[in-house]
């Protein structure tokens, strides 16, 4: 047998067995596919590896071992559903990206009153159902938690598991005490709480429907996004268009227009500071003030026979168009930048106590009284006097807006209430009480406010919008006052809506934009009477002649 062990065949056989054992040694260290850790190799393999290396591992081996180290993963992330932002926590965010503090109020693209009302009710019910119950709600009977102080363990006493007996009446949380009230939730068949059920069952006023499409669209060539050169008169019943004036030969541009309250007189202001008065019926020029202002006229407002003009020279001039003189009888200096908005309150003359509101590029709103009235505590300073007459100081000055104020509107239903709208950096509509100089409400519209006008038939406000950082822009919105709920949102313009007017009967509003279109909207239709009211024999008023 010794000869067989030392034979060449036996030596080759033993050598092949050694090579097989050396190849199996690294295969024993594998990565567990489930736990992600390396299984421990055999003791002989560690010793043989250490003997063969003869020292510490090389940098290459250390780098390879670090790359082979498995990654450690934590538990899955569970978002915190706090009560701060319910729509974000429960994935109910509107399309258009996350909201920021400056975009807290985003006007939807196609919104109506019913959808807004349904969304408000859904948010209220969701907040009521998800938040924990209030402390005044009766809590369910719970077992008191046993004290875990350092008492030695003891064998529990023998006690029956099923004991039939009346519960104690001293504890107010016992089922007997709770079930005595017929309004307890144990008797309720509704899946929601009592607060949500009361909200769903409460009567709600049905919102009125507004037609979302204009009943007429007219082309308005050269109606620019800022200033337009030629002006045309549009007769909406028959869609006739008449050209009133063209200042191209005089190298001038129209910057503002204003209709008189009653009549066909139209005032036109230019960039050069000229003031023209036209008769819209005959399309003739009645009067011209060549040097009405030293710079462009950005705003005009009528008060019967008094015409007020605001300019980039930071002044407001008042002229009586019945007088032959061209100089103003009063000047108002209260803005530090261009006057871009003017609006008179009421339909009577200044002698009847009408006040004027002015907005400027300095983000200020000034309230003026031509009678010279001043609020209590203000001295009798006459301001800066000029050669055209004495200057006047504002009765009130509001500083809350953070952008230029061009949109102004007096409430025809409540005396002394003024609505003002800010520009792109402000996006707010604010309501003021000019009798005591306080702010009543504010509304974040989410976009630039270009124009404001009140409805003559209902207590609602129309606003037109322009630039916005959201997807909704260039809209016409109708708001209900004083709740400030949206009644309707009208879309169609592709540029900011810089022009807004209302028909004398208060039913139709006309909007114009830089897309060179005029759109007519039936925003406030008349309420139709039923046949019984029309044919009532008790209506003696219709029989009187």
Coordinates of C-alpha atoms in Angstrom, one line a residue:
X1 CA 0.0 0.0 0.0
X2 CA 2.9 2.4 0.7
X3 CA 3.9 2.1 -2.9
X4 CA 0.4 3.0 -4.0
X5 CA 0.5 6.2 -1.8
X6 CA 3.8 7.4 -3.3
X7 CA 2.8 6.6 -6.8
X8 CA 2.4 9.5 -9.3
X9 CA -1.3 8.8 -9.6
X10 CA -1.9 9.2 -5.8
X11 CA 0.1 12.4 -5.8
X12 CA -2.0 13.9 -8.6
X13 CA -5.2 12.8 -6.9
X14 CA -4.1 14.5 -3.6
X15 CA -3.1 17.7 -5.4
X16 CA -6.5 17.9 -7.2
X17 CA -8.3 17.5 -3.8
X18 CA -6.3 20.4 -2.3
X19 CA -7.2 22.7 -5.3
X20 CA -10.9 21.9 -4.9
X21 CA -10.8 22.7 -1.2
X22 CA -9.1 26.1 -1.9
X23 CA -11.7 27.0 -4.5
X24 CA -14.6 26.2 -2.1
X25 CA -13.2 28.3 0.7
X26 CA -14.2 31.8 -0.8
X27 CA -17.6 30.4 -1.9
X28 CA -18.6 29.9 1.7
X29 CA -18.7 33.7 2.4
X30 CA -21.9 34.7 0.7
X31 CA -24.3 37.6 1.0
X32 CA -27.6 36.6 2.5
X33 CA -30.3 37.7 0.0
X34 CA -32.9 38.2 2.8
X35 CA -31.0 39.9 5.6
X36 CA -28.3 41.5 3.5
X37 CA -25.3 40.4 5.7
X38 CA -22.4 38.2 5.0
X39 CA -22.5 34.7 6.4
X40 CA -19.6 33.8 8.7
X41 CA -17.0 31.7 6.9
X42 CA -15.5 28.6 8.5
X43 CA -12.7 28.9 11.1
X44 CA -10.2 27.2 8.9
X45 CA -10.8 29.5 6.0
X46 CA -10.2 32.6 8.2
X47 CA -7.0 31.2 9.5
X48 CA -5.8 30.2 6.0
X49 CA -6.7 33.6 4.7
X50 CA -4.8 35.3 7.5
X51 CA -1.8 33.0 7.0
X52 CA -1.7 33.6 3.2
X53 CA -2.0 37.4 3.6
X54 CA 0.7 37.7 6.1
X55 CA -0.4 41.1 7.4
X56 CA -3.1 43.7 7.3
X57 CA -5.4 43.9 4.3
X58 CA -4.3 46.1 1.3
X59 CA -6.1 49.3 0.4
X60 CA -7.6 47.6 -2.6
X61 CA -9.1 44.9 -0.5
X62 CA -10.5 47.5 1.9
X63 CA -12.1 49.4 -0.9
X64 CA -13.6 46.3 -2.3
X65 CA -14.9 45.3 1.1
X66 CA -16.5 48.8 1.6
X67 CA -18.2 48.6 -1.8
X68 CA -19.6 45.2 -0.9
X69 CA -21.0 46.4 2.4
X70 CA -24.8 46.2 2.2
X71 CA -26.9 49.3 2.5
X72 CA -29.0 49.8 5.6
X73 CA -32.6 50.9 5.1
X74 CA -34.9 52.3 7.8
X75 CA -38.6 51.9 8.2
X76 CA -41.0 53.4 5.6
X77 CA -41.8 57.1 5.9
X78 CA -45.3 57.9 7.2
X79 CA -46.3 61.6 6.7
X80 CA -47.7 63.5 9.6
X81 CA -51.4 64.4 9.0
X82 CA -51.7 67.3 11.2
X83 CA -54.7 69.6 11.3
X84 CA -52.9 72.5 9.7
X85 CA -53.3 71.9 6.0
X86 CA -56.0 69.3 5.4
X87 CA -55.9 69.4 1.6
X88 CA -52.2 68.8 1.5
X89 CA -52.2 66.1 4.1
X90 CA -54.9 64.1 2.3
X91 CA -53.7 64.6 -1.3
X92 CA -56.5 67.0 -2.2
X93 CA -54.4 69.8 -3.5
X94 CA -55.7 71.6 -6.6
X95 CA -54.0 71.2 -9.9
X96 CA -51.4 73.8 -10.6
X97 CA -48.7 73.1 -8.0
X98 CA -48.4 73.7 -4.3
X99 CA -49.7 77.0 -2.8
X100 CA -47.6 79.6 -1.2
X101 CA -48.6 82.3 1.3
X102 CA -48.9 84.9 -1.5
X103 CA -51.2 82.4 -3.4
X104 CA -53.4 81.4 -0.6
X105 CA -56.4 82.2 -2.7
X106 CA -56.2 80.8 -6.2
X107 CA -59.0 81.5 -8.7
X108 CA -60.0 78.3 -10.4
X109 CA -60.0 78.2 -14.2
X110 CA -63.6 77.1 -14.7
X111 CA -65.3 77.9 -11.4
X112 CA -69.0 78.4 -10.6
X113 CA -70.8 79.0 -7.4
X114 CA -72.2 75.5 -6.9
X115 CA -68.7 74.0 -7.2
X116 CA -67.3 76.5 -4.8
X117 CA -70.1 75.8 -2.3
X118 CA -69.6 72.0 -2.6
X119 CA -65.8 72.3 -2.0
X120 CA -66.3 74.5 1.1
X121 CA -68.8 72.0 2.6
X122 CA -66.5 69.1 1.8
X123 CA -63.5 70.8 3.5
X124 CA -65.6 71.5 6.6
X125 CA -66.8 68.0 6.9
X126 CA -63.4 66.5 6.3
X127 CA -61.9 68.7 9.0
X128 CA -64.6 67.8 11.4
X129 CA -64.3 64.0 10.8
X130 CA -60.6 63.7 10.8
X131 CA -59.7 65.9 13.8
X132 CA -60.1 64.4 17.3
X133 CA -63.3 65.1 19.1
X134 CA -63.6 68.2 21.3
X135 CA -63.3 68.0 25.1
X136 CA -67.0 68.7 25.6
X137 CA -68.0 65.5 23.7
X138 CA -68.8 62.6 26.0
X139 CA -66.0 60.0 25.8
X140 CA -66.5 56.3 25.8
X141 CA -66.1 54.4 29.0
X142 CA -62.6 53.3 29.5
X143 CA -60.9 51.1 32.1
X144 CA -58.5 52.9 34.4
X145 CA -54.8 52.1 33.8
X146 CA -53.3 50.1 36.5
X147 CA -50.4 51.6 38.5
X148 CA -47.0 50.3 37.5
X149 CA -45.2 51.3 40.7
X150 CA -42.6 49.1 42.3
X151 CA -45.1 46.7 44.0
X152 CA -44.1 43.1 44.3
X153 CA -45.9 40.7 42.0
X154 CA -48.7 38.8 43.7
X155 CA -51.1 36.1 42.7
X156 CA -54.4 37.5 41.4
X157 CA -57.4 36.8 43.5
X158 CA -60.0 34.4 42.2
X159 CA -62.7 36.4 40.4
X160 CA -65.5 35.5 38.1
X161 CA -65.0 36.5 34.4
X162 CA -68.7 37.0 33.7
X163 CA -70.4 39.0 36.4
X164 CA -74.0 40.2 35.8
X165 CA -74.9 43.4 37.7
X166 CA -76.0 47.0 37.4
X167 CA -73.2 49.5 36.8
X168 CA -72.4 52.2 39.2
X169 CA -74.4 55.3 38.9
X170 CA -71.8 57.6 40.4
X171 CA -69.6 57.5 37.4
X172 CA -70.9 59.8 34.7
X173 CA -69.1 57.9 31.9
X174 CA -71.0 54.7 32.5
X175 CA -73.0 53.3 29.6
X176 CA -76.2 53.8 31.6
X177 CA -75.6 57.5 32.0
X178 CA -74.6 58.0 28.4
X179 CA -77.6 56.1 27.0
X180 CA -80.1 58.2 28.9
X181 CA -79.8 61.0 26.4
X182 CA -81.7 60.2 23.1
X183 CA -79.2 62.2 21.1
X184 CA -76.3 60.0 22.0
X185 CA -74.2 58.8 19.1
X186 CA -74.9 55.2 20.1
X187 CA -78.4 55.7 18.6
X188 CA -77.2 57.4 15.5
X189 CA -77.5 55.6 12.1
X190 CA -75.3 58.2 10.3
X191 CA -71.7 57.3 9.6
X192 CA -70.6 60.9 10.3
X193 CA -70.5 62.9 13.6
X194 CA -73.3 65.1 14.8
X195 CA -71.4 68.3 13.8
X196 CA -71.1 67.1 10.2
X197 CA -74.7 65.9 10.1
X198 CA -75.9 69.3 11.3
X199 CA -73.9 71.0 8.5
X200 CA -75.3 68.7 5.9
X201 CA -78.9 69.1 7.0
X202 CA -78.7 72.9 7.4
X203 CA -80.6 74.9 4.7
X204 CA -78.4 76.6 2.1
X205 CA -79.1 79.4 -0.3
X206 CA -79.0 78.3 -3.9
X207 CA -76.4 80.2 -5.8
X208 CA -77.6 82.0 -8.9
X209 CA -76.3 80.7 -12.3
X210 CA -74.3 83.0 -14.6
X211 CA -73.8 82.4 -18.3
X212 CA -70.1 81.5 -18.8
X213 CA -70.0 82.5 -22.5
X214 CA -70.3 86.0 -23.9
X215 CA -73.3 86.6 -26.1
X216 CA -71.3 88.9 -28.4
X217 CA -67.6 89.2 -29.3
X218 CA -66.4 92.2 -31.4
X219 CA -63.0 92.9 -32.9
X220 CA -61.2 95.9 -31.5
X221 CA -58.1 96.6 -33.7
X222 CA -55.2 98.3 -32.0
X223 CA -56.6 97.8 -28.5
X224 CA -53.2 97.7 -26.9
X225 CA -52.3 96.0 -23.6
X226 CA -51.5 99.3 -22.1
X227 CA -52.4 102.4 -24.1
X228 CA -54.4 102.5 -27.3
X229 CA -54.1 105.2 -30.0
X230 CA -57.4 105.4 -31.9
X231 CA -60.7 105.3 -30.0
X232 CA -63.9 103.9 -31.4
X233 CA -67.5 104.0 -30.2
X234 CA -69.4 100.7 -30.2
X235 CA -73.2 100.5 -30.3
X236 CA -73.7 97.0 -28.8
X237 CA -77.3 96.5 -29.9
X238 CA -76.6 96.7 -33.6
X239 CA -72.8 96.2 -33.3
X240 CA -72.0 99.5 -35.1
X241 CA -68.5 100.8 -34.7
X242 CA -67.8 104.5 -35.2
X243 CA -64.3 106.1 -35.2
X244 CA -64.3 109.1 -32.8
X245 CA -60.7 110.5 -33.1
X246 CA -57.2 109.8 -34.3
X247 CA -54.3 111.7 -32.8
X248 CA -51.7 110.3 -35.1
X249 CA -51.3 113.5 -37.1
X250 CA -50.5 115.5 -33.9
X251 CA -48.0 112.8 -32.8
X252 CA -50.0 112.1 -29.6
X253 CA -51.5 109.1 -27.9
X254 CA -54.7 108.6 -25.9
X255 CA -54.0 107.6 -22.3
X256 CA -57.4 107.8 -20.6
X257 CA -61.2 108.2 -21.3
X258 CA -64.2 108.8 -19.2
X259 CA -68.0 109.1 -19.8
X260 CA -70.1 111.7 -18.1
X261 CA -72.8 110.1 -15.8
X262 CA -75.7 111.4 -17.9
X263 CA -75.4 112.4 -21.5
X264 CA -73.2 111.7 -24.5
X265 CA -70.1 113.7 -23.5
X266 CA -66.8 111.9 -23.5
X267 CA -63.5 113.2 -22.0
X268 CA -60.2 112.0 -23.5
X269 CA -56.7 112.5 -21.9
X270 CA -53.5 112.2 -23.9
X271 CA -49.8 111.4 -23.1
X272 CA -48.8 115.0 -23.9
X273 CA -51.1 116.3 -21.1
X274 CA -53.9 117.5 -23.3
X275 CA -57.6 117.1 -22.4
X276 CA -60.3 116.8 -25.1
X277 CA -64.1 116.8 -24.7
X278 CA -66.2 115.1 -27.5
X279 CA -69.8 114.8 -28.2
X280 CA -70.4 111.1 -29.0
X281 CA -73.6 111.7 -30.8
X282 CA -72.3 114.0 -33.4
X283 CA -68.6 112.8 -33.2
X284 CA -67.4 116.3 -32.9
X285 CA -64.8 118.0 -30.7
X286 CA -66.4 120.4 -28.2
X287 CA -63.4 121.7 -26.2
X288 CA -59.6 121.2 -25.7
X289 CA -57.4 122.0 -22.8
X290 CA -53.9 122.3 -24.4
X291 CA -51.9 122.4 -21.1
X292 CA -54.2 120.5 -18.7
X293 CA -51.1 118.8 -17.2
X294 CA -47.4 118.9 -17.7
X295 CA -47.2 115.1 -18.3
X296 CA -49.6 112.3 -19.4
X297 CA -53.1 112.1 -18.0
X298 CA -53.6 108.6 -16.6
X299 CA -57.1 108.9 -15.0
X300 CA -60.3 110.9 -15.6
X301 CA -63.5 111.1 -13.5
X302 CA -66.8 113.1 -14.0
X303 CA -69.0 114.5 -11.3
X304 CA -71.8 116.1 -13.3
X305 CA -70.2 119.3 -14.6
X306 CA -66.9 118.9 -12.7
X307 CA -64.1 117.0 -14.6
X308 CA -61.2 115.6 -12.5
X309 CA -58.0 114.5 -14.0
X310 CA -54.9 112.7 -12.6
X311 CA -51.5 112.9 -14.1
X312 CA -48.0 111.6 -13.9
X313 CA -47.1 115.0 -12.4
X314 CA -48.6 113.6 -9.2
X315 CA -51.5 116.2 -9.1
X316 CA -55.3 116.0 -9.4
X317 CA -57.0 118.9 -11.2
X318 CA -60.6 119.8 -11.0
X319 CA -62.3 121.8 -13.8
X320 CA -65.8 123.1 -14.3
X321 CA -66.5 122.5 -18.0
X322 CA -69.1 125.3 -18.0
X323 CA -66.6 128.0 -17.3
X324 CA -64.6 129.5 -20.2
X325 CA -61.3 129.5 -18.4
X326 CA -58.9 126.6 -18.9
X327 CA -57.4 126.8 -15.4
X328 CA -58.6 124.4 -12.7
X329 CA -60.5 125.8 -9.8
X330 CA -58.8 123.4 -7.3
X331 CA -55.7 121.2 -7.2
X332 CA -55.1 118.2 -5.0
X333 CA -51.5 117.1 -4.1
X334 CA -51.2 113.9 -2.1
X335 CA -49.4 111.3 -4.2
X336 CA -45.6 110.9 -4.6
X337 CA -45.9 109.2 -8.0
X338 CA -48.3 109.0 -10.9
X339 CA -52.0 109.2 -10.2
X340 CA -53.5 106.1 -12.1
X341 CA -57.0 105.9 -10.7
X342 CA -59.9 108.3 -10.0
X343 CA -63.5 107.7 -8.9
X344 CA -66.2 110.0 -7.6
X345 CA -68.8 108.8 -5.2
X346 CA -72.5 109.4 -5.8
X347 CA -74.3 111.1 -8.7
X348 CA -74.7 114.6 -7.3
X349 CA -72.4 117.6 -7.4
X350 CA -69.6 118.4 -4.9
X351 CA -71.9 120.7 -3.0
X352 CA -73.9 117.7 -1.9
X353 CA -70.9 116.1 -0.2
X354 CA -69.5 113.8 -2.9
X355 CA -66.0 112.6 -2.2
X356 CA -63.3 111.6 -4.6
X357 CA -61.0 108.5 -4.3
X358 CA -57.6 108.5 -6.0
X359 CA -55.0 105.7 -6.4
X360 CA -51.4 106.0 -7.4
X361 CA -48.3 104.2 -8.3
X362 CA -47.0 104.9 -4.8
X363 CA -49.4 102.2 -3.5
X364 CA -51.5 104.8 -1.7
X365 CA -55.2 105.6 -1.7
X366 CA -56.3 109.1 -1.0
X367 CA -59.8 110.3 -0.1
X368 CA -60.7 114.0 -1.1
X369 CA -63.5 116.3 -0.2
X370 CA -63.8 119.5 -2.3
X371 CA -65.6 121.3 0.5
X372 CA -62.3 121.3 2.4
X373 CA -63.5 119.0 5.2
X374 CA -60.8 117.6 7.4
X375 CA -60.8 114.7 9.9
X376 CA -60.6 115.5 13.6
X377 CA -57.2 116.3 14.9
X378 CA -55.7 117.6 11.6
X379 CA -54.6 121.2 11.4
X380 CA -55.6 123.8 8.8
X381 CA -52.6 123.4 6.6
X382 CA -53.4 124.5 3.0
X383 CA -50.8 122.3 1.4
X384 CA -48.8 123.5 -1.6
X385 CA -50.4 126.4 -3.4
X386 CA -50.0 127.2 -7.0
X387 CA -51.0 129.8 -9.5
X388 CA -54.0 127.9 -10.6
X389 CA -55.6 127.9 -7.1
X390 CA -55.2 126.7 -3.6
X391 CA -54.0 123.1 -3.0
X392 CA -55.9 120.6 -0.8
X393 CA -54.8 117.8 1.5
X394 CA -56.5 114.4 1.5
X395 CA -59.2 113.6 4.0
X396 CA -57.9 110.0 4.5
X397 CA -54.8 108.3 3.2
X398 CA -54.6 104.4 3.2
X399 CA -51.2 102.7 3.0
X400 CA -52.1 99.0 3.2
X401 CA -51.6 98.2 -0.5
X402 CA -48.2 96.9 -1.7
X403 CA -48.6 97.7 -5.4
X404 CA -50.1 100.4 -7.6
X405 CA -53.8 101.0 -7.1
X406 CA -55.7 101.6 -10.4
X407 CA -59.0 99.8 -9.6
X408 CA -61.5 101.9 -7.5
X409 CA -65.2 101.4 -7.0
X410 CA -67.7 103.0 -4.7
X411 CA -70.5 100.9 -3.3
X412 CA -73.9 102.2 -4.6
X413 CA -75.8 100.3 -1.9
X414 CA -73.9 101.4 1.2
X415 CA -72.8 105.0 1.5
X416 CA -69.1 105.5 2.4
X417 CA -67.8 102.1 1.3
X418 CA -65.0 102.0 -1.2
X419 CA -63.4 99.0 -2.9
X420 CA -59.8 99.2 -4.1
X421 CA -57.6 96.7 -6.0
X422 CA -53.8 96.3 -6.0
X423 CA -51.4 95.3 -8.8
X424 CA -49.3 92.3 -9.4
X425 CA -47.3 92.4 -6.2
X426 CA -50.5 92.9 -4.1
X427 CA -53.3 90.9 -5.6
X428 CA -55.7 92.1 -2.9
X429 CA -59.1 93.8 -3.0
X430 CA -59.7 95.9 0.1
X431 CA -62.9 97.5 1.4
X432 CA -62.8 100.8 3.3
X433 CA -65.2 102.8 5.4
X434 CA -64.2 106.4 4.5
X435 CA -66.4 107.8 7.2
X436 CA -64.1 106.7 10.0
X437 CA -61.0 105.7 7.9
X438 CA -61.0 101.9 8.7
X439 CA -60.6 98.8 6.6
X440 CA -63.6 96.5 6.6
X441 CA -62.5 93.5 4.6
X442 CA -59.7 92.2 2.4
X443 CA -59.7 89.5 -0.3
X444 CA -56.6 87.8 -1.8
X445 CA -57.6 87.1 -5.4
X446 CA -54.3 85.5 -6.4
X447 CA -53.7 87.7 -9.5
X448 CA -53.4 91.3 -10.6
X449 CA -56.6 93.4 -10.1
X450 CA -57.1 95.6 -13.1
X451 CA -60.7 96.9 -12.7
X452 CA -63.6 97.0 -10.2
X453 CA -67.2 97.8 -10.7
X454 CA -70.3 97.3 -8.5
X455 CA -73.5 95.8 -9.7
X456 CA -76.5 98.2 -9.8
X457 CA -79.1 95.5 -9.2
X458 CA -77.4 93.2 -6.6
X459 CA -74.8 93.6 -3.9
X460 CA -72.1 92.0 -5.9
X461 CA -68.7 93.2 -7.2
X462 CA -67.1 92.5 -10.6
X463 CA -63.3 92.4 -10.8
X464 CA -61.0 91.9 -13.9
X465 CA -57.6 90.3 -13.5
X466 CA -54.3 90.1 -15.4
X467 CA -50.9 88.7 -14.5
X468 CA -50.7 85.8 -12.1
X469 CA -48.2 83.3 -10.9
X470 CA -50.9 80.6 -11.0
X471 CA -52.5 78.9 -14.0
X472 CA -55.6 81.1 -13.7
X473 CA -55.3 84.6 -15.1
X474 CA -57.0 87.1 -17.3
X475 CA -60.4 86.4 -15.7
X476 CA -63.6 88.2 -14.9
X477 CA -64.8 87.3 -11.4
X478 CA -68.1 88.2 -9.6
X479 CA -68.0 88.3 -5.8
X480 CA -70.8 88.5 -3.3
X481 CA -70.5 91.2 -0.6
X482 CA -69.9 91.1 2.4
X483 CA -69.3 87.3 2.4
X484 CA -66.8 87.6 -0.4
X485 CA -67.9 84.3 -1.9
X486 CA -67.3 83.8 -5.6
X487 CA -70.5 83.8 -7.7
X488 CA -68.9 83.1 -11.0
X489 CA -65.6 83.2 -12.9
X490 CA -65.7 84.1 -16.6
X491 CA -62.8 83.2 -19.0
X492 CA -62.1 83.9 -22.6
X493 CA -59.5 86.7 -22.8
X494 CA -55.9 85.7 -23.6
X495 CA -54.4 89.0 -22.3
X496 CA -55.0 90.9 -19.1
X497 CA -58.4 92.5 -18.9
X498 CA -57.6 96.2 -18.7
X499 CA -61.0 97.6 -19.7
X500 CA -64.4 97.2 -18.0
X501 CA -67.7 98.9 -18.4
X502 CA -71.4 98.3 -17.4
X503 CA -74.5 99.1 -19.4
X504 CA -76.9 101.7 -18.0
X505 CA -79.5 99.1 -17.1
X506 CA -76.9 97.2 -15.0
X507 CA -77.4 93.9 -16.9
X508 CA -74.4 93.7 -19.2
X509 CA -70.7 94.1 -18.6
X510 CA -68.2 94.8 -21.4
X511 CA -64.6 93.7 -21.1
X512 CA -61.6 94.5 -23.3
X513 CA -58.1 93.2 -23.4
X514 CA -54.9 93.3 -25.4
X515 CA -56.1 90.4 -27.5
X516 CA -58.1 93.1 -29.4
X517 CA -61.5 91.8 -28.6
X518 CA -64.5 93.2 -26.8
X519 CA -66.7 90.7 -25.0
X520 CA -70.3 91.3 -23.8
X521 CA -71.5 89.3 -20.8
X522 CA -75.0 89.0 -19.5
X523 CA -73.8 88.9 -15.9
X524 CA -76.8 90.4 -14.1
X525 CA -80.0 89.3 -15.9
X526 CA -83.4 90.6 -14.8
X527 CA -85.5 88.3 -12.7
X528 CA -88.5 87.0 -14.6
X529 CA -91.9 87.2 -12.9
X530 CA -94.2 84.3 -13.0
X531 CA -97.5 84.4 -14.8
X532 CA -99.5 84.8 -11.6
X533 CA -97.6 88.0 -10.7
X534 CA -97.9 89.4 -14.2
X535 CA -101.7 88.9 -14.5
X536 CA -102.6 89.7 -10.9
X537 CA -105.9 91.7 -10.6
X538 CA -104.8 93.1 -7.3
X539 CA -102.0 95.1 -8.9
X540 CA -103.8 98.4 -9.1
X541 CA -100.6 100.3 -9.9
X542 CA -100.7 99.2 -13.5
X543 CA -104.2 100.5 -13.9
X544 CA -103.3 104.0 -12.9
X545 CA -102.7 106.4 -15.8

